[in-house]
Each structure stands twice: as C-alpha cells, then as structure tokens.
Short mmCIF file of C-alpha atoms in Angstrom, two decimals:
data_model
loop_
_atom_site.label_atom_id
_atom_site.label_comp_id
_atom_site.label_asym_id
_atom_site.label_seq_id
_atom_site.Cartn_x
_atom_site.Cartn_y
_atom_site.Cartn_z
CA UNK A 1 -21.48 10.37 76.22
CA UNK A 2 -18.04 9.23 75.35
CA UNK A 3 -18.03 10.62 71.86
CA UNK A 4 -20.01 13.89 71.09
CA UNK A 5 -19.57 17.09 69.36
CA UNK A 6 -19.04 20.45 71.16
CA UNK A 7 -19.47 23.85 69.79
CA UNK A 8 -18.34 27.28 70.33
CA UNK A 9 -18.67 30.83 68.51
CA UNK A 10 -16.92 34.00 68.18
CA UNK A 11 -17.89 37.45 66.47
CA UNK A 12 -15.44 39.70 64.85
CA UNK A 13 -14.94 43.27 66.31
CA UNK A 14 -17.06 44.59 63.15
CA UNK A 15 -19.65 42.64 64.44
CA UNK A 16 -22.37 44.80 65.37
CA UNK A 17 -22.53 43.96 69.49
CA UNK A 18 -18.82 44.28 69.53
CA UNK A 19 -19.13 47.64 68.24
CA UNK A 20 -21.27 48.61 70.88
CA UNK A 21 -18.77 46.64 73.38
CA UNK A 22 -16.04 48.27 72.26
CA UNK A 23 -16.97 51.98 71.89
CA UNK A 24 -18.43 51.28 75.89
CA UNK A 25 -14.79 50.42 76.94
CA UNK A 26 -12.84 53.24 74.68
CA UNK A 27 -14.74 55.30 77.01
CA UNK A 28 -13.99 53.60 80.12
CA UNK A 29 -10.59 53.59 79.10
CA UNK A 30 -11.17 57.86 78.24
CA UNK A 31 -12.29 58.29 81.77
CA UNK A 32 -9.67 55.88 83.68
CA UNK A 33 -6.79 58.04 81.78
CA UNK A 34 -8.12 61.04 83.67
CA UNK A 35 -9.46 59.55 87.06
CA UNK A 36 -7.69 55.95 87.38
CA UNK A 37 -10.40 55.96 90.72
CA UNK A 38 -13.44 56.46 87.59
CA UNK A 39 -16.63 54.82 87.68
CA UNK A 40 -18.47 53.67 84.39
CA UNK A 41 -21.31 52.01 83.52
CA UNK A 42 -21.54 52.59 80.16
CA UNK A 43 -24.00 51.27 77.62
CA UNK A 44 -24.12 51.61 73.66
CA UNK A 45 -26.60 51.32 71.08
CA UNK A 46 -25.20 51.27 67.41
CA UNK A 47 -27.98 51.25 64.78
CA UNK A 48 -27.82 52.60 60.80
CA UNK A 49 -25.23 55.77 60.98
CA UNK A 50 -26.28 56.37 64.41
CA UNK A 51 -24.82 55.50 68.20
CA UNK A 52 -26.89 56.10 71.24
CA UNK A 53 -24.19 56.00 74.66
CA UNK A 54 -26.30 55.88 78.07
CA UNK A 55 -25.60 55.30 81.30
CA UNK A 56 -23.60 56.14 84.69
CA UNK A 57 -20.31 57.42 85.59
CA UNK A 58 -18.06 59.82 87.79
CA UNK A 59 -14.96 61.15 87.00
CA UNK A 60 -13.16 64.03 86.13
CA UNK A 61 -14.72 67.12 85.10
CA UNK A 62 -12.34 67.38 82.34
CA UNK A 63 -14.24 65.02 80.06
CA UNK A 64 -17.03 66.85 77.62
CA UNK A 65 -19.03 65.84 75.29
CA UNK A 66 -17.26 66.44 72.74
CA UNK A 67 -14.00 63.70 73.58
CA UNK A 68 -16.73 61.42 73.83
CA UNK A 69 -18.17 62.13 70.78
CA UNK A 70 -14.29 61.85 69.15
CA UNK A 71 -13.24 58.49 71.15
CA UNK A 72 -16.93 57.18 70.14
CA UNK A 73 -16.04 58.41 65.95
CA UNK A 74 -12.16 56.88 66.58
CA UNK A 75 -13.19 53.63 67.99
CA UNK A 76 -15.57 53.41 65.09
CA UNK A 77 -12.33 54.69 62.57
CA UNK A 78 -10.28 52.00 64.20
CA UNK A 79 -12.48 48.80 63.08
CA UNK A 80 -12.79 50.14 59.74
CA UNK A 81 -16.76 51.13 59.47
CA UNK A 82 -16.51 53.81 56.27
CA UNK A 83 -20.04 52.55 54.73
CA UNK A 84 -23.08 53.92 53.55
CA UNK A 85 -24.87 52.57 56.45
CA UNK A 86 -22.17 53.11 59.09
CA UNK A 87 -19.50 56.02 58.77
CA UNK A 88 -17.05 56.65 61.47
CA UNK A 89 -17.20 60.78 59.79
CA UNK A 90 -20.84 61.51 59.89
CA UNK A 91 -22.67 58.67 62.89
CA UNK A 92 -25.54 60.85 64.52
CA UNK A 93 -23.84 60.11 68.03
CA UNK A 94 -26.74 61.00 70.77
CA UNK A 95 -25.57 61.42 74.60
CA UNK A 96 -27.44 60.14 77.29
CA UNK A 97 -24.75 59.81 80.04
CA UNK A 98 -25.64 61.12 83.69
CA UNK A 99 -23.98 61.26 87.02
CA UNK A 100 -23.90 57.66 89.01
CA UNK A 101 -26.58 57.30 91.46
CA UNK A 102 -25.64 58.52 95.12
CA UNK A 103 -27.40 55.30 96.60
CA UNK A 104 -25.15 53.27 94.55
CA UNK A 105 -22.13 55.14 95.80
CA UNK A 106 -22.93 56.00 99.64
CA UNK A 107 -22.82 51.58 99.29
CA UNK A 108 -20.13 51.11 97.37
CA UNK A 109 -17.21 53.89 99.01
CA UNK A 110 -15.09 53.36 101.37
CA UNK A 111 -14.99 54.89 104.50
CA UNK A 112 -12.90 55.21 107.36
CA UNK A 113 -14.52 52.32 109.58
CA UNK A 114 -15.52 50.51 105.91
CA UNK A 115 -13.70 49.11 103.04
CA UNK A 116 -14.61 49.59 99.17
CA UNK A 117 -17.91 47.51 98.90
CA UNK A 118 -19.13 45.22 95.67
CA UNK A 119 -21.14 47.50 93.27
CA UNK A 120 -23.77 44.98 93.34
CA UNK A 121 -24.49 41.78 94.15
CA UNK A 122 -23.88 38.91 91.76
CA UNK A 123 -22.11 35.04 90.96
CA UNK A 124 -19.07 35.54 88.42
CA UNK A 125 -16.76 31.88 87.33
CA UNK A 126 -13.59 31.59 85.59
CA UNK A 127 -12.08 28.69 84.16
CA UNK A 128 -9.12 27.12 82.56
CA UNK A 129 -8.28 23.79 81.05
CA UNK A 130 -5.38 22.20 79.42
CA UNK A 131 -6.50 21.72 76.08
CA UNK A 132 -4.75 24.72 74.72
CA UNK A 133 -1.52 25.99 75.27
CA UNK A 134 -3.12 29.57 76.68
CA UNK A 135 -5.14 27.22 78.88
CA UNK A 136 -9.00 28.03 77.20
CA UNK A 137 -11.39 25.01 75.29
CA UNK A 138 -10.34 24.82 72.21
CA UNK A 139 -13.68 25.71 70.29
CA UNK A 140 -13.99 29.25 71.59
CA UNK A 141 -9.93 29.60 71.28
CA UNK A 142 -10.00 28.26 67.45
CA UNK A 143 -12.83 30.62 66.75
CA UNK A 144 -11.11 33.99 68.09
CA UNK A 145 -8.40 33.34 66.08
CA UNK A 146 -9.79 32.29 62.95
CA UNK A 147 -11.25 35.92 63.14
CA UNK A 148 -8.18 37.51 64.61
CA UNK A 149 -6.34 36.66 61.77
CA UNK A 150 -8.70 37.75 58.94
CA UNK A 151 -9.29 41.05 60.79
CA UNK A 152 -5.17 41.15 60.91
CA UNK A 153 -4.85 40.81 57.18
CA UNK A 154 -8.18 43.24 56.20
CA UNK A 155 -6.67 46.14 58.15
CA UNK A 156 -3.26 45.33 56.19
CA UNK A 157 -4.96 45.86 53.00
CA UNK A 158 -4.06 42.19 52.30
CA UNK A 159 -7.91 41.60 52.47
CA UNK A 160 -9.45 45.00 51.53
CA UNK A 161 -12.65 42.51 50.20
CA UNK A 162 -13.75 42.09 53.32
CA UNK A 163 -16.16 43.82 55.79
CA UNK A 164 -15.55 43.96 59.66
CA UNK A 165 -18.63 42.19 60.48
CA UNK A 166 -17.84 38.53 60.62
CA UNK A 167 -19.15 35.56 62.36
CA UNK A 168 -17.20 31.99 63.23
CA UNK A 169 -18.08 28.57 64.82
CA UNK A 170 -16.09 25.39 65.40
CA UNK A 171 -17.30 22.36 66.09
CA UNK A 172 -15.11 19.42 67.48
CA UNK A 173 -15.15 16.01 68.11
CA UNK A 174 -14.94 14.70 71.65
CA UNK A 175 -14.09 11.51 72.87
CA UNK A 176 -13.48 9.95 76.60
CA UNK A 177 -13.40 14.43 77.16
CA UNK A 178 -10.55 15.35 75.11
CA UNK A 179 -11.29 16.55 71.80
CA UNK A 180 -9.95 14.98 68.83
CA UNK A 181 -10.34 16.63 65.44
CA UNK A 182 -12.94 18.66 63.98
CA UNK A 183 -16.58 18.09 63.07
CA UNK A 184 -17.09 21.32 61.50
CA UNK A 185 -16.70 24.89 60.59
CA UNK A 186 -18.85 27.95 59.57
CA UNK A 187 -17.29 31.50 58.95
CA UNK A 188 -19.77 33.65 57.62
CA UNK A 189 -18.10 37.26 56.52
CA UNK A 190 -19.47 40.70 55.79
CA UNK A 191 -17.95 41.36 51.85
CA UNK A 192 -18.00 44.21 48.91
CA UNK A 193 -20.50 43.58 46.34
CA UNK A 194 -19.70 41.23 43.30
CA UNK A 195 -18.05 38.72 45.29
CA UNK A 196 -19.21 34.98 44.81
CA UNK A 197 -19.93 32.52 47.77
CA UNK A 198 -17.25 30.58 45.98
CA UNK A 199 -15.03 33.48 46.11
CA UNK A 200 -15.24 34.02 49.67
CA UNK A 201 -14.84 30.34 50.27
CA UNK A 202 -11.81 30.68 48.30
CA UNK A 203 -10.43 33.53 50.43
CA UNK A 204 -11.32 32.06 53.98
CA UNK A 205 -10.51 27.97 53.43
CA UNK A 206 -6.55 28.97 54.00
CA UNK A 207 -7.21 30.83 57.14
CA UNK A 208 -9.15 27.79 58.88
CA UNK A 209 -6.45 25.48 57.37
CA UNK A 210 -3.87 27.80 59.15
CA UNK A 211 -5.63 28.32 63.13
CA UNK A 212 -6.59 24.64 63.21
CA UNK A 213 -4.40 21.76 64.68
CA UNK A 214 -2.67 19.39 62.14
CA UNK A 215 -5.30 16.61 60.89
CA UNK A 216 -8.25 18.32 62.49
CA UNK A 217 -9.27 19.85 59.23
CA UNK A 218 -13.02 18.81 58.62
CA UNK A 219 -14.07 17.62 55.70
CA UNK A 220 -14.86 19.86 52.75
CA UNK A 221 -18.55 19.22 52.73
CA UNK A 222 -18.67 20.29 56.37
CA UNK A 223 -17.14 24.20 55.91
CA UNK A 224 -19.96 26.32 56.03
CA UNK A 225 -18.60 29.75 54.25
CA UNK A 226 -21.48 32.27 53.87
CA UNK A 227 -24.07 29.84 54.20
CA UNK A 228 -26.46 32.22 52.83
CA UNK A 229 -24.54 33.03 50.07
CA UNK A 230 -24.33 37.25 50.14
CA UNK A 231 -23.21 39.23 53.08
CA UNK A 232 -23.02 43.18 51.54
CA UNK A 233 -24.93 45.14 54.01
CA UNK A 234 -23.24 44.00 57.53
CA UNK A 235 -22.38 45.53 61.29
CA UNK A 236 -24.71 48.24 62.92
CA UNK A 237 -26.76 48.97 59.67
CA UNK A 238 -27.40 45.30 59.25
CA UNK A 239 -28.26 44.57 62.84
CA UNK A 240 -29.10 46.89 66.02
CA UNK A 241 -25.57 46.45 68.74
CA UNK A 242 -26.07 46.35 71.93
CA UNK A 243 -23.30 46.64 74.95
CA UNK A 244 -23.18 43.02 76.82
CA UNK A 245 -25.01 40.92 74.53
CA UNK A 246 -22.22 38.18 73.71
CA UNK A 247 -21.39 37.33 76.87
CA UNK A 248 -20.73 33.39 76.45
CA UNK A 249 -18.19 34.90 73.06
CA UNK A 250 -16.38 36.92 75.90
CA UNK A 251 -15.42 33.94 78.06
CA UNK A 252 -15.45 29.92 77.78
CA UNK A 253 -17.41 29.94 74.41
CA UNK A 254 -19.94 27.63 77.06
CA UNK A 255 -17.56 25.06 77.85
CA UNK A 256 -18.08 26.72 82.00
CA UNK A 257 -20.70 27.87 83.36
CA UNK A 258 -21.21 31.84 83.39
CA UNK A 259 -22.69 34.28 85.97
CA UNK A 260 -24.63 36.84 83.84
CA UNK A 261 -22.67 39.67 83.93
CA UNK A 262 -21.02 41.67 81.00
CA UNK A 263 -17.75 43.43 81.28
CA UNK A 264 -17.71 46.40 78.78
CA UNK A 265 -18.41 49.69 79.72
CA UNK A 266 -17.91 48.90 83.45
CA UNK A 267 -15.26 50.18 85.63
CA UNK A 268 -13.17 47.74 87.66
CA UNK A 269 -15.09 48.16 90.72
CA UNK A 270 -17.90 46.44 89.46
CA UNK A 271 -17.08 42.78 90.31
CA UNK A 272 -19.10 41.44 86.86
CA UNK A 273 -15.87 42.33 85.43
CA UNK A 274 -13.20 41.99 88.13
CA UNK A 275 -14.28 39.15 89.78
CA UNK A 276 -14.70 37.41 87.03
CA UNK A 277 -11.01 38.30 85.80
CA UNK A 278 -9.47 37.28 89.55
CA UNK A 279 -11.50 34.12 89.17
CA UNK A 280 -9.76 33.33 85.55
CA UNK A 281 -6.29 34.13 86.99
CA UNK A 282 -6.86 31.58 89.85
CA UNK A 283 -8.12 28.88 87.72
CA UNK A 284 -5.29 29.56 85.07
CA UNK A 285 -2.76 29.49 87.73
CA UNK A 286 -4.08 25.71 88.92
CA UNK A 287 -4.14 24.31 85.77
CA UNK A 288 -0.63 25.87 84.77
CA UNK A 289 0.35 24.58 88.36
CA UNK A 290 -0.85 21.01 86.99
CA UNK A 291 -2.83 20.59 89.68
CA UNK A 292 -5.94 19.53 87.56
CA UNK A 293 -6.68 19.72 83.67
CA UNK A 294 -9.10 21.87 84.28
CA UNK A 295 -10.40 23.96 86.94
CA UNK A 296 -13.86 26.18 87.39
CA UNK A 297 -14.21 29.15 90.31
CA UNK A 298 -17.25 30.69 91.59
CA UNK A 299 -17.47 33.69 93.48
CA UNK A 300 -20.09 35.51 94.81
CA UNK A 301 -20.77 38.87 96.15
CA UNK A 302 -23.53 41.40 97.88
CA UNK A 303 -23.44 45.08 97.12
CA UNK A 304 -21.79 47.15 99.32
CA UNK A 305 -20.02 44.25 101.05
CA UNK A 306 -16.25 43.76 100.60
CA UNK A 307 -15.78 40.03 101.47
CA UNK A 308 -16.81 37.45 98.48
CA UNK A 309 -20.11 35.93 100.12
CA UNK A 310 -18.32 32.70 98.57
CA UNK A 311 -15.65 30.79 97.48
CA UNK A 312 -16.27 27.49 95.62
CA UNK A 313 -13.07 25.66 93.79
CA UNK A 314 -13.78 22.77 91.51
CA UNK A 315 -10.56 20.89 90.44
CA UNK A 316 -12.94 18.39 87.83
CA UNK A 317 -12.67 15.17 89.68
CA UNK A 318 -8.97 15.45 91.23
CA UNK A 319 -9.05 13.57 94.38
CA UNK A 320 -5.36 13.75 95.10
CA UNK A 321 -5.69 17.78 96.17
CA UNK A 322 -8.53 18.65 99.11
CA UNK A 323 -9.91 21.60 96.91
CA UNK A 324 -10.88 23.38 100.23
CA UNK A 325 -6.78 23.51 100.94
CA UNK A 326 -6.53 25.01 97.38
CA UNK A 327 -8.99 27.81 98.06
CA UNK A 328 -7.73 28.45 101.81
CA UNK A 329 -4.57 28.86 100.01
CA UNK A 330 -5.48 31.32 97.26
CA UNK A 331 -6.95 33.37 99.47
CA UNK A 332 -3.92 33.88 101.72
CA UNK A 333 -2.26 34.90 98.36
CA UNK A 334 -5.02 36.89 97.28
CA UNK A 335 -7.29 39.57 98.97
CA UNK A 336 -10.87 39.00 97.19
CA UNK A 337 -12.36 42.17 98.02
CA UNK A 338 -13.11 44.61 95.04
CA UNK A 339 -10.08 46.45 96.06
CA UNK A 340 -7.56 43.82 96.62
CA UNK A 341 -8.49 42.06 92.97
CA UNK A 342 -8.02 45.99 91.51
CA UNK A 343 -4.65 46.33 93.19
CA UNK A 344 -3.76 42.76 93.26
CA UNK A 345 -4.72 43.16 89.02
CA UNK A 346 -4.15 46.89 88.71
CA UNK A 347 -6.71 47.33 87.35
CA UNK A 348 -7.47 51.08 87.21
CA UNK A 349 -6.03 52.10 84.45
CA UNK A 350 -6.85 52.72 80.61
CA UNK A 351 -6.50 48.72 79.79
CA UNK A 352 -9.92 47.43 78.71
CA UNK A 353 -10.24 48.54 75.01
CA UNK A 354 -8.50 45.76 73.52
CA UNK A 355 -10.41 42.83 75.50
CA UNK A 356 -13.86 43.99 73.53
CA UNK A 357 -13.38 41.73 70.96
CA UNK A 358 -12.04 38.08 70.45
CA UNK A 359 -12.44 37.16 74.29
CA UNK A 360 -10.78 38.45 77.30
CA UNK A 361 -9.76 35.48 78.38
CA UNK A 362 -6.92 33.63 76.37
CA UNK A 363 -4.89 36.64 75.42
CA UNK A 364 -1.06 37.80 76.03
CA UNK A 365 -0.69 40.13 79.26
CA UNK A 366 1.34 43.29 77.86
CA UNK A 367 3.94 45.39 79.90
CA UNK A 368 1.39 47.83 79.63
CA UNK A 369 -0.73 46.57 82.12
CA UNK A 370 -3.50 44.65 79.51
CA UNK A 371 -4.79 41.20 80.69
CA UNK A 372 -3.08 40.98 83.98
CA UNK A 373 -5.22 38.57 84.72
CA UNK A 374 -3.39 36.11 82.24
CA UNK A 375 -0.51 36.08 84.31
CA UNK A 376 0.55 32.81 86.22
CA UNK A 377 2.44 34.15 88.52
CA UNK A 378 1.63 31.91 91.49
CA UNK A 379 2.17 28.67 89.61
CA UNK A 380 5.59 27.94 91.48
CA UNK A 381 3.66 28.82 94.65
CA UNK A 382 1.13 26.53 94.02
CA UNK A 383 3.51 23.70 93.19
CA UNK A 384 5.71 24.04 96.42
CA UNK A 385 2.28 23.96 98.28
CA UNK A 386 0.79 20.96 96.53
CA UNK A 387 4.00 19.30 95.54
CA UNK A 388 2.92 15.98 97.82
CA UNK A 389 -0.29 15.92 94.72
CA UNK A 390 1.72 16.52 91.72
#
C-alpha cells in the first residue's frame, strides 16, 4: 500500500501493568545494589489495595522482607497512587518470592571449563529507523511522550486533576513508507471526580499540540479524549496489573517484529532483556552510521549455551552494504554471549527502574549507567568500515 495508516500505543506509569512492571524492577534494582552478580525473576500482581510479588531470585542475604515490602510501598509513593482503591500507606503486600531453581543455575553458571550460559532459550529483535531524531517509529515515540509530559506536569502539581493511569495512541499517515502527518489521536486519562469530558479535552489538546511535529496536528473531529466520557476509578483498582503484559508498549510500538519476552523483573542475565537491549544498540548504531534508514536484528539463544544460536541483520532493502559483512563486523566489536552484552552494557547494576514505563528504547543514556544501550558509540567505526557504501 503506498498510503496507509499506522498505529502505535503507550500506557502511562499509573497504568495498572506498569505498576506491576515497575515495582518488579525497583526490586531488581534493590537486589543488584547489594549483589551487582543478582538474579531476579520477579513477577507482580497489583489488584484493589493489594500487591502479590512471586517469583525467583538469589542474592544477598541482606535483603528481608521487610525492604521489599518498603521499595514495593515507595515505588507505589513515587507514581502517585494515594486512592481509596490503591494507597501506597496501607496495600496488603503478600510475598511469594523463593530461591531460583538449582537446575536453572547448575545451566546457566559459569565454570572453569564453561562460560556464563543463556538463562533460557529464546528469539529477541531490536530495531531502529530514521524517522525520529532518537532513531524509534514515530507512533510509539509520539505516544511516550505525550504521556511523559502530562505525568511531568501532574507530579509538579501543575496538573493535580489528573490520575496516573493514562492511556495514548497515535495514528499517522504513511505514504511511499515515510509518514506524513497525523490521522489521529486518543488520550484517554484517569481524573478526580466532577471533571467534564470537555474539561479534560480542554486540559490534554495543548499537550498533543506540543509532542507532535508542525502541521501533523489531526483534525479536531479525530482527537479522541476520554472516549467514554468518565475515568474516576483508574490503575490497579480499576484493572488487575500484571508484570510483562505490554510488551509491544516497551519496544517498537509494532512497527518490528518482537520475540516474546518481557524485561521487568529480570536480571541482566536473562537474554529476554539483554539481548534484546545489545540488539537495539546494534541496530541504532547502523542507522546513526547511515548505513540504512532502518535496520531490524534477530538473535537467538539456547539455555545454558553462551554463543547466540544466531545472528540475522536486515538493513531494509540496502543493496549497497553485504549485511553478512555488517554482522561479521559487529561481532568482532561485540562479544554476544550473556556476559560480554552485560560487560560490554554494564549492565549489573541498579539501572532498570526508570525503563518500566514510556519504553526502554528511545530514551537518553545517563552518566549513571541508565540506557547504555542508547549509546552510538560505534557509529564512526561503522562508517570507516562501510565508508565505500555511504
């Protein structure tokens, strides 16, 4: 089709699988801080005033029940839940968390004669494309930050009207693959009772007129603002959250394809989540190269082995660069075992809070070690390489 419409949603951090995603990683980032070597698999269930955590993990002994309990309650402080339904000061919080299976680990250790193996098999992608200047579609980009910035201005008081459980979904217009303006929007936010629809639209128009490009504004027919018309009773006493369950929100909004895996509440030995960030910071590193517009990576792994079982690097119809040269390459610069993507990454340490919400992918890296894999640090690599394609 040479003109189409393509879609993408995000979820606010009050949403109520976020809160679940979130409180998983506060604790993965609680046990890195005291075992950077941790392992975590962590899930959450957030329901009315209550939080069920279960799952697997090793660490240090240091950590009780009671710092989980008090990460879980800050986590909760932190996105702003202080409601009938859902109170940070009295959630039931009910602690199901148990050693890691020693069949798991006896695979997954390293040994003397054996490196660090995959904790467990699996196909993870990244992906990157010019269309945005942090190299993401722009549907899922536009969407995070339509939501970034009315979470911004309800924790600054500026929109105290406002819930944390919010919703958001651009459409576009596409034509000959490059999207041109947009088709449509629909924000639907959690509120305090006595607010209008009209008042809400009145309160969220700016914000969309703000994130989107100049002239991309959709008509005003086609803004969808609390379709429904009330949204009171929102996040975890609205809707059961689960750990993992916005997975496509997370990455490429659908715009790639996506392996299955969910990040939160996993440590970085689990390739789900570090495979899947080494395969975004090789695909962000072509396209920033300008090697191709856009770029997808598969990898894909057996438990307990080190090696990726494969490779697979798709410049989107670029016939001027052998994409088998541009994965022989990467992977002299780049060990793809579990433990060269954690060191080449650094990835153990207390770093994965903040990517819970609004996408991993897209985001600034920090000096304190967040979204390292953001980084495009072998770009001028890659262009002294491939500088006979450019």
């Amino acid at each position: 089709m040479s003109r189409y419409i393509f879609t993408s949603e995000s979820v606010a951090e009050g949403h109520p699988d976020k809160v679940a995603d979130q409180i998983s990683d506060a604790l993965v980032d609680l046990y890195l801080t005291y075992d950077p070597y941790s392992r975590c698999a962590i899930e959450t269930l957030a329901t009315t005033n209550a939080v069920v955590l279960a799952g697997e993990v090793r660490g240090s002994d240091k950590i009780t029940h009671d710092m989980i309990r008090e990460t879980t309650k800050q986590t909760i402080k932190k996105i702003g839940y202080e409601q009938t339904g859902f109170d940070w000061r009295n959630v039931d919080i009910d602690i199901k968390i148990h050693s890691q299976s020693a069949d798991i680990a006896v695979g997954v250790d390293s040994t003397d004669d054996k490196d660090e193996g995959a904790g467990d098999q699996g196909i993870m992608f990244g992906f990157a494309s010019n269309e945005t200047d942090v190299l993401m579609p722009p549907a899922i980009h536009y969407s995070h930050k339509i939501l970034q910035r009315l979470a911004e201005d309800r924790h600054k008081g500026i929109l105290d009207m406002l819930g944390p459980d919010a919703k958001a979904q651009v459409s576009l217009i596409y034509e000959n693959g490059k999207a041109i303006g947009g088709q449509s929007v629909v924000v639907s936010t959690q509120h305090k009772d006595g607010l209008s629809q009209a008042d809400i639209r009145k309160i969220i128009i700016p914000y969309i007129e703000e994130i989107l490009p100049q002239g991309w504004m959709p008509s005003a027919d086609e803004l969808y603002i609390n379709p429904t018309g009330r949204f009171v009773i929102g996040g975890p006493d609205g809707d059961c959250g689960l750990t993992g369950r916005k997975i496509i929100v997370d990455t490429y909004g659908g715009s790639a394809p996506h392996g299955g895996g969910a990040f939160s509440g996993k440590d970085p030995t689990k390739v789900d989540r570090s495979a899947a960030y080494i395969s975004r910071y090789l695909a962000k590193n072509i396209v920033a190269a300008g090697l191709s517009d856009k770029c997808t990576i598969q990898l894909s792994y057996a438990i307990g082995v080190s090696k990726p079982i494969s490779v697979l690097v798709d410049l989107h119809g670029n016939k001027h660069i052998n994409a088998q040269d541009v994965s022989d390459f990467l992977q002299s610069k780049v060990s793809l075992s579990p433990r060269g993507i954690r060191e080449h990454l650094n990835l153990n340490k207390a770093i994965y809070l903040p990517s819970a919400a609004y996408g991993h992918f897209g985001r600034t890296p920090t000096s304190e070690g967040h979204f390292s894999w953001e980084k495009t640090d072998l770009v001028d690599a890659l262009k002294t390489t491939f500088s006979h394609a450019l």
